[in-house]
Amino acid sequence: MSQVTCNVASIEKLNAFLYRIFLAPTKAVSFKAGQYVSVIMGEGDKRHFSIANTPSSELIELHIGATPDNNYAMQVVEKMQSGEALEVEIANGAAYLREESTRPIILMAGGTGFSYVKSILEQIVESNLENPVYLYWGVKEYSHFYFEDQAKSWSEEHNNIHFHPVVELPEEDWLGKHGYVHQAVLDEFEDLSEFDIYIVGRFEMAKVAREDFIKRGAVIDNIYGDAFAFI
């Protein structure tokens, strides 16, 4: 973990509540795919956001879901929009990609947690890893898929990557998986003992998913998620 000053390179609003932000560090930084940054807002006030790109990138990509009633994220976005430089801690988190593992991989993300698995997936592609990868991305409604085309393209271009979008509250014409995202994983796999599993999303979701996956044979030491440091 190191502290670095970053300038805001760009801010793009992807939908009504989601911002894609690129930060330019003022010095070289290093991190692992799946780690996060902590934006320092004040003494004792750090706000955590997953890094959405690979360590080989010069910029730091963030996807921040922010609405006026979500001060935790909205205040960070407003600070970035002001144009002032930011102090961030980088290379936080222990739920990074284990590149040395040859086990099949389940990536399970809820909502804007896709930014976390995006970093891991891009690293898998960049490193030419051959592990079978099963991406489960769950959202409340279909309109919340903001990088669905990118996720589809990974699965179309790489035989080892499989994408499963899951909509919790689908419209009548939705033909894909629906309900809770972790249940979609359970519906697919009877035995999870051979998998590395990466989980990102709401703390309560991560907790229930880990418990249910262990019941299906998942090895706790092979389940990764930074939420588990807080619950």
PDB file of N, CA, C and O in Angstrom, residues 176-212:
ATOM      1  N   GLY A 176     -33.060 -14.471 -19.708  1.00  0.00           N
ATOM      2  CA  GLY A 176     -31.867 -14.968 -19.043  1.00  0.00           C
ATOM      3  C   GLY A 176     -32.122 -15.364 -17.596  1.00  0.00           C
ATOM      4  O   GLY A 176     -33.271 -15.528 -17.158  1.00  0.00           O
ATOM      5  N   LYS A 177     -31.042 -15.509 -16.850  1.00  0.00           N
ATOM      6  CA  LYS A 177     -31.137 -15.899 -15.455  1.00  0.00           C
ATOM      7  C   LYS A 177     -31.734 -14.748 -14.639  1.00  0.00           C
ATOM      8  O   LYS A 177     -31.487 -13.574 -14.918  1.00  0.00           O
ATOM      9  N   HIS A 178     -32.512 -15.101 -13.603  1.00  0.00           N
ATOM     10  CA  HIS A 178     -33.126 -14.066 -12.783  1.00  0.00           C
ATOM     11  C   HIS A 178     -33.101 -14.486 -11.319  1.00  0.00           C
ATOM     12  O   HIS A 178     -32.865 -15.648 -10.983  1.00  0.00           O
ATOM     13  N   GLY A 179     -33.329 -13.504 -10.456  1.00  0.00           N
ATOM     14  CA  GLY A 179     -33.267 -13.749  -9.018  1.00  0.00           C
ATOM     15  C   GLY A 179     -31.940 -13.265  -8.459  1.00  0.00           C
ATOM     16  O   GLY A 179     -31.300 -12.370  -9.009  1.00  0.00           O
ATOM     17  N   TYR A 180     -31.520 -13.883  -7.345  1.00  0.00           N
ATOM     18  CA  TYR A 180     -30.272 -13.486  -6.700  1.00  0.00           C
ATOM     19  C   TYR A 180     -29.082 -14.088  -7.447  1.00  0.00           C
ATOM     20  O   TYR A 180     -29.107 -15.253  -7.864  1.00  0.00           O
ATOM     21  N   VAL A 181     -28.025 -13.299  -7.569  1.00  0.00           N
ATOM     22  CA  VAL A 181     -26.894 -13.734  -8.392  1.00  0.00           C
ATOM     23  C   VAL A 181     -26.212 -14.959  -7.802  1.00  0.00           C
ATOM     24  O   VAL A 181     -25.783 -15.860  -8.536  1.00  0.00           O
ATOM     25  N   HIS A 182     -26.103 -15.053  -6.488  1.00  0.00           N
ATOM     26  CA  HIS A 182     -25.406 -16.216  -5.928  1.00  0.00           C
ATOM     27  C   HIS A 182     -26.236 -17.488  -6.113  1.00  0.00           C
ATOM     28  O   HIS A 182     -25.688 -18.585  -6.234  1.00  0.00           O
ATOM     29  N   GLN A 183     -27.563 -17.336  -6.197  1.00  0.00           N
ATOM     30  CA  GLN A 183     -28.412 -18.503  -6.449  1.00  0.00           C
ATOM     31  C   GLN A 183     -28.198 -19.018  -7.865  1.00  0.00           C
ATOM     32  O   GLN A 183     -28.277 -20.227  -8.115  1.00  0.00           O
ATOM     33  N   ALA A 184     -27.913 -18.116  -8.790  1.00  0.00           N
ATOM     34  CA  ALA A 184     -27.628 -18.537 -10.160  1.00  0.00           C
ATOM     35  C   ALA A 184     -26.381 -19.417 -10.206  1.00  0.00           C
ATOM     36  O   ALA A 184     -26.311 -20.369 -10.986  1.00  0.00           O
ATOM     37  N   VAL A 185     -25.403 -19.107  -9.370  1.00  0.00           N
ATOM     38  CA  VAL A 185     -24.211 -19.953  -9.277  1.00  0.00           C
ATOM     39  C   VAL A 185     -24.583 -21.316  -8.721  1.00  0.00           C
ATOM     40  O   VAL A 185     -24.175 -22.366  -9.243  1.00  0.00           O
ATOM     41  N   LEU A 186     -25.371 -21.337  -7.654  1.00  0.00           N
ATOM     42  CA  LEU A 186     -25.786 -22.600  -7.035  1.00  0.00           C
ATOM     43  C   LEU A 186     -26.611 -23.449  -7.994  1.00  0.00           C
ATOM     44  O   LEU A 186     -26.517 -24.679  -7.987  1.00  0.00           O
ATOM     45  N   ASP A 187     -27.410 -22.791  -8.828  1.00  0.00           N
ATOM     46  CA  ASP A 187     -28.225 -23.523  -9.804  1.00  0.00           C
ATOM     47  C   ASP A 187     -27.359 -24.213 -10.851  1.00  0.00           C
ATOM     48  O   ASP A 187     -27.776 -25.212 -11.442  1.00  0.00           O
ATOM     49  N   GLU A 188     -26.167 -23.681 -11.071  1.00  0.00           N
ATOM     50  CA  GLU A 188     -25.302 -24.192 -12.136  1.00  0.00           C
ATOM     51  C   GLU A 188     -24.349 -25.283 -11.652  1.00  0.00           C
ATOM     52  O   GLU A 188     -24.037 -26.217 -12.390  1.00  0.00           O
ATOM     53  N   PHE A 189     -23.879 -25.156 -10.402  1.00  0.00           N
ATOM     54  CA  PHE A 189     -22.825 -26.050  -9.922  1.00  0.00           C
ATOM     55  C   PHE A 189     -23.255 -26.782  -8.654  1.00  0.00           C
ATOM     56  O   PHE A 189     -23.580 -26.149  -7.640  1.00  0.00           O
ATOM     57  N   GLU A 190     -23.205 -28.105  -8.700  1.00  0.00           N
ATOM     58  CA  GLU A 190     -23.532 -28.929  -7.531  1.00  0.00           C
ATOM     59  C   GLU A 190     -22.351 -29.027  -6.576  1.00  0.00           C
ATOM     60  O   GLU A 190     -22.528 -29.205  -5.368  1.00  0.00           O
ATOM     61  N   ASP A 191     -21.146 -28.921  -7.094  1.00  0.00           N
ATOM     62  CA  ASP A 191     -19.929 -29.091  -6.299  1.00  0.00           C
ATOM     63  C   ASP A 191     -18.972 -27.941  -6.612  1.00  0.00           C
ATOM     64  O   ASP A 191     -18.544 -27.772  -7.749  1.00  0.00           O
ATOM     65  N   LEU A 192     -18.638 -27.153  -5.600  1.00  0.00           N
ATOM     66  CA  LEU A 192     -17.768 -25.985  -5.784  1.00  0.00           C
ATOM     67  C   LEU A 192     -16.377 -26.205  -5.200  1.00  0.00           C
ATOM     68  O   LEU A 192     -15.600 -25.263  -5.064  1.00  0.00           O
ATOM     69  N   SER A 193     -16.047 -27.442  -4.890  1.00  0.00           N
ATOM     70  CA  SER A 193     -14.802 -27.725  -4.175  1.00  0.00           C
ATOM     71  C   SER A 193     -13.552 -27.436  -4.999  1.00  0.00           C
ATOM     72  O   SER A 193     -12.476 -27.219  -4.432  1.00  0.00           O
ATOM     73  N   GLU A 194     -13.667 -27.408  -6.310  1.00  0.00           N
ATOM     74  CA  GLU A 194     -12.489 -27.237  -7.161  1.00  0.00           C
ATOM     75  C   GLU A 194     -12.282 -25.805  -7.634  1.00  0.00           C
ATOM     76  O   GLU A 194     -11.368 -25.533  -8.412  1.00  0.00           O
ATOM     77  N   PHE A 195     -13.124 -24.880  -7.173  1.00  0.00           N
ATOM     78  CA  PHE A 195     -13.106 -23.522  -7.712  1.00  0.00           C
ATOM     79  C   PHE A 195     -12.370 -22.522  -6.826  1.00  0.00           C
ATOM     80  O   PHE A 195     -12.384 -22.619  -5.594  1.00  0.00           O
ATOM     81  N   ASP A 196     -11.751 -21.538  -7.484  1.00  0.00           N
ATOM     82  CA  ASP A 196     -11.416 -20.268  -6.842  1.00  0.00           C
ATOM     83  C   ASP A 196     -12.611 -19.358  -7.068  1.00  0.00           C
ATOM     84  O   ASP A 196     -13.069 -19.205  -8.210  1.00  0.00           O
ATOM     85  N   ILE A 197     -13.110 -18.738  -5.997  1.00  0.00           N
ATOM     86  CA  ILE A 197     -14.323 -17.932  -6.088  1.00  0.00           C
ATOM     87  C   ILE A 197     -14.029 -16.513  -5.611  1.00  0.00           C
ATOM     88  O   ILE A 197     -13.512 -16.314  -4.504  1.00  0.00           O
ATOM     89  N   TYR A 198     -14.348 -15.535  -6.442  1.00  0.00           N
ATOM     90  CA  TYR A 198     -14.148 -14.121  -6.120  1.00  0.00           C
ATOM     91  C   TYR A 198     -15.515 -13.459  -6.026  1.00  0.00           C
ATOM     92  O   TYR A 198     -16.316 -13.538  -6.956  1.00  0.00           O
ATOM     93  N   ILE A 199     -15.769 -12.798  -4.899  1.00  0.00           N
ATOM     94  CA  ILE A 199     -17.094 -12.238  -4.618  1.00  0.00           C
ATOM     95  C   ILE A 199     -16.972 -10.748  -4.322  1.00  0.00           C
ATOM     96  O   ILE A 199     -16.126 -10.319  -3.527  1.00  0.00           O
ATOM     97  N   VAL A 200     -17.842  -9.958  -4.947  1.00  0.00           N
ATOM     98  CA  VAL A 200     -17.906  -8.529  -4.642  1.00  0.00           C
ATOM     99  C   VAL A 200     -19.361  -8.077  -4.707  1.00  0.00           C
ATOM    100  O   VAL A 200     -20.126  -8.514  -5.571  1.00  0.00           O
ATOM    101  N   GLY A 201     -19.736  -7.239  -3.764  1.00  0.00           N
ATOM    102  CA  GLY A 201     -21.110  -6.739  -3.702  1.00  0.00           C
ATOM    103  C   GLY A 201     -21.445  -6.338  -2.277  1.00  0.00           C
ATOM    104  O   GLY A 201     -20.555  -6.177  -1.437  1.00  0.00           O
ATOM    105  N   ARG A 202     -22.704  -6.174  -2.018  1.00  0.00           N
ATOM    106  CA  ARG A 202     -23.144  -5.777  -0.677  1.00  0.00           C
ATOM    107  C   ARG A 202     -22.669  -6.789   0.358  1.00  0.00           C
ATOM    108  O   ARG A 202     -22.625  -8.000   0.102  1.00  0.00           O
ATOM    109  N   PHE A 203     -22.346  -6.291   1.536  1.00  0.00           N
ATOM    110  CA  PHE A 203     -21.790  -7.159   2.575  1.00  0.00           C
ATOM    111  C   PHE A 203     -22.730  -8.317   2.895  1.00  0.00           C
ATOM    112  O   PHE A 203     -22.298  -9.461   3.052  1.00  0.00           O
ATOM    113  N   GLU A 204     -24.036  -8.027   2.987  1.00  0.00           N
ATOM    114  CA  GLU A 204     -24.974  -9.083   3.347  1.00  0.00           C
ATOM    115  C   GLU A 204     -25.036 -10.151   2.263  1.00  0.00           C
ATOM    116  O   GLU A 204     -25.174 -11.347   2.540  1.00  0.00           O
ATOM    117  N   MET A 205     -24.928  -9.734   0.992  1.00  0.00           N
ATOM    118  CA  MET A 205     -24.911 -10.695  -0.105  1.00  0.00           C
ATOM    119  C   MET A 205     -23.664 -11.560  -0.040  1.00  0.00           C
ATOM    120  O   MET A 205     -23.722 -12.791  -0.216  1.00  0.00           O
ATOM    121  N   ALA A 206     -22.518 -10.923   0.197  1.00  0.00           N
ATOM    122  CA  ALA A 206     -21.259 -11.666   0.254  1.00  0.00           C
ATOM    123  C   ALA A 206     -21.287 -12.690   1.382  1.00  0.00           C
ATOM    124  O   ALA A 206     -20.812 -13.819   1.216  1.00  0.00           O
ATOM    125  N   LYS A 207     -21.837 -12.311   2.508  1.00  0.00           N
ATOM    126  CA  LYS A 207     -21.896 -13.218   3.661  1.00  0.00           C
ATOM    127  C   LYS A 207     -22.749 -14.447   3.353  1.00  0.00           C
ATOM    128  O   LYS A 207     -22.329 -15.585   3.594  1.00  0.00           O
ATOM    129  N   VAL A 208     -23.942 -14.229   2.818  1.00  0.00           N
ATOM    130  CA  VAL A 208     -24.834 -15.340   2.495  1.00  0.00           C
ATOM    131  C   VAL A 208     -24.229 -16.221   1.414  1.00  0.00           C
ATOM    132  O   VAL A 208     -24.296 -17.460   1.486  1.00  0.00           O
ATOM    133  N   ALA A 209     -23.624 -15.599   0.400  1.00  0.00           N
ATOM    134  CA  ALA A 209     -23.021 -16.363  -0.688  1.00  0.00           C
ATOM    135  C   ALA A 209     -21.909 -17.259  -0.168  1.00  0.00           C
ATOM    136  O   ALA A 209     -21.833 -18.449  -0.531  1.00  0.00           O
ATOM    137  N   ARG A 210     -21.046 -16.718   0.663  1.00  0.00           N
ATOM    138  CA  ARG A 210     -19.950 -17.538   1.192  1.00  0.00           C
ATOM    139  C   ARG A 210     -20.488 -18.725   1.979  1.00  0.00           C
ATOM    140  O   ARG A 210     -20.013 -19.859   1.810  1.00  0.00           O
ATOM    141  N   GLU A 211     -21.491 -18.477   2.823  1.00  0.00           N
ATOM    142  CA  GLU A 211     -22.071 -19.560   3.621  1.00  0.00           C
ATOM    143  C   GLU A 211     -22.670 -20.648   2.727  1.00  0.00           C
ATOM    144  O   GLU A 211     -22.449 -21.844   2.947  1.00  0.00           O
ATOM    145  N   ASP A 212     -23.412 -20.229   1.710  1.00  0.00           N
ATOM    146  CA  ASP A 212     -24.062 -21.204   0.831  1.00  0.00           C
ATOM    147  C   ASP A 212     -23.050 -21.933  -0.049  1.00  0.00           C
ATOM    148  O   ASP A 212     -23.223 -23.123  -0.355  1.00  0.00           O
TER     149      ASP A 212
END
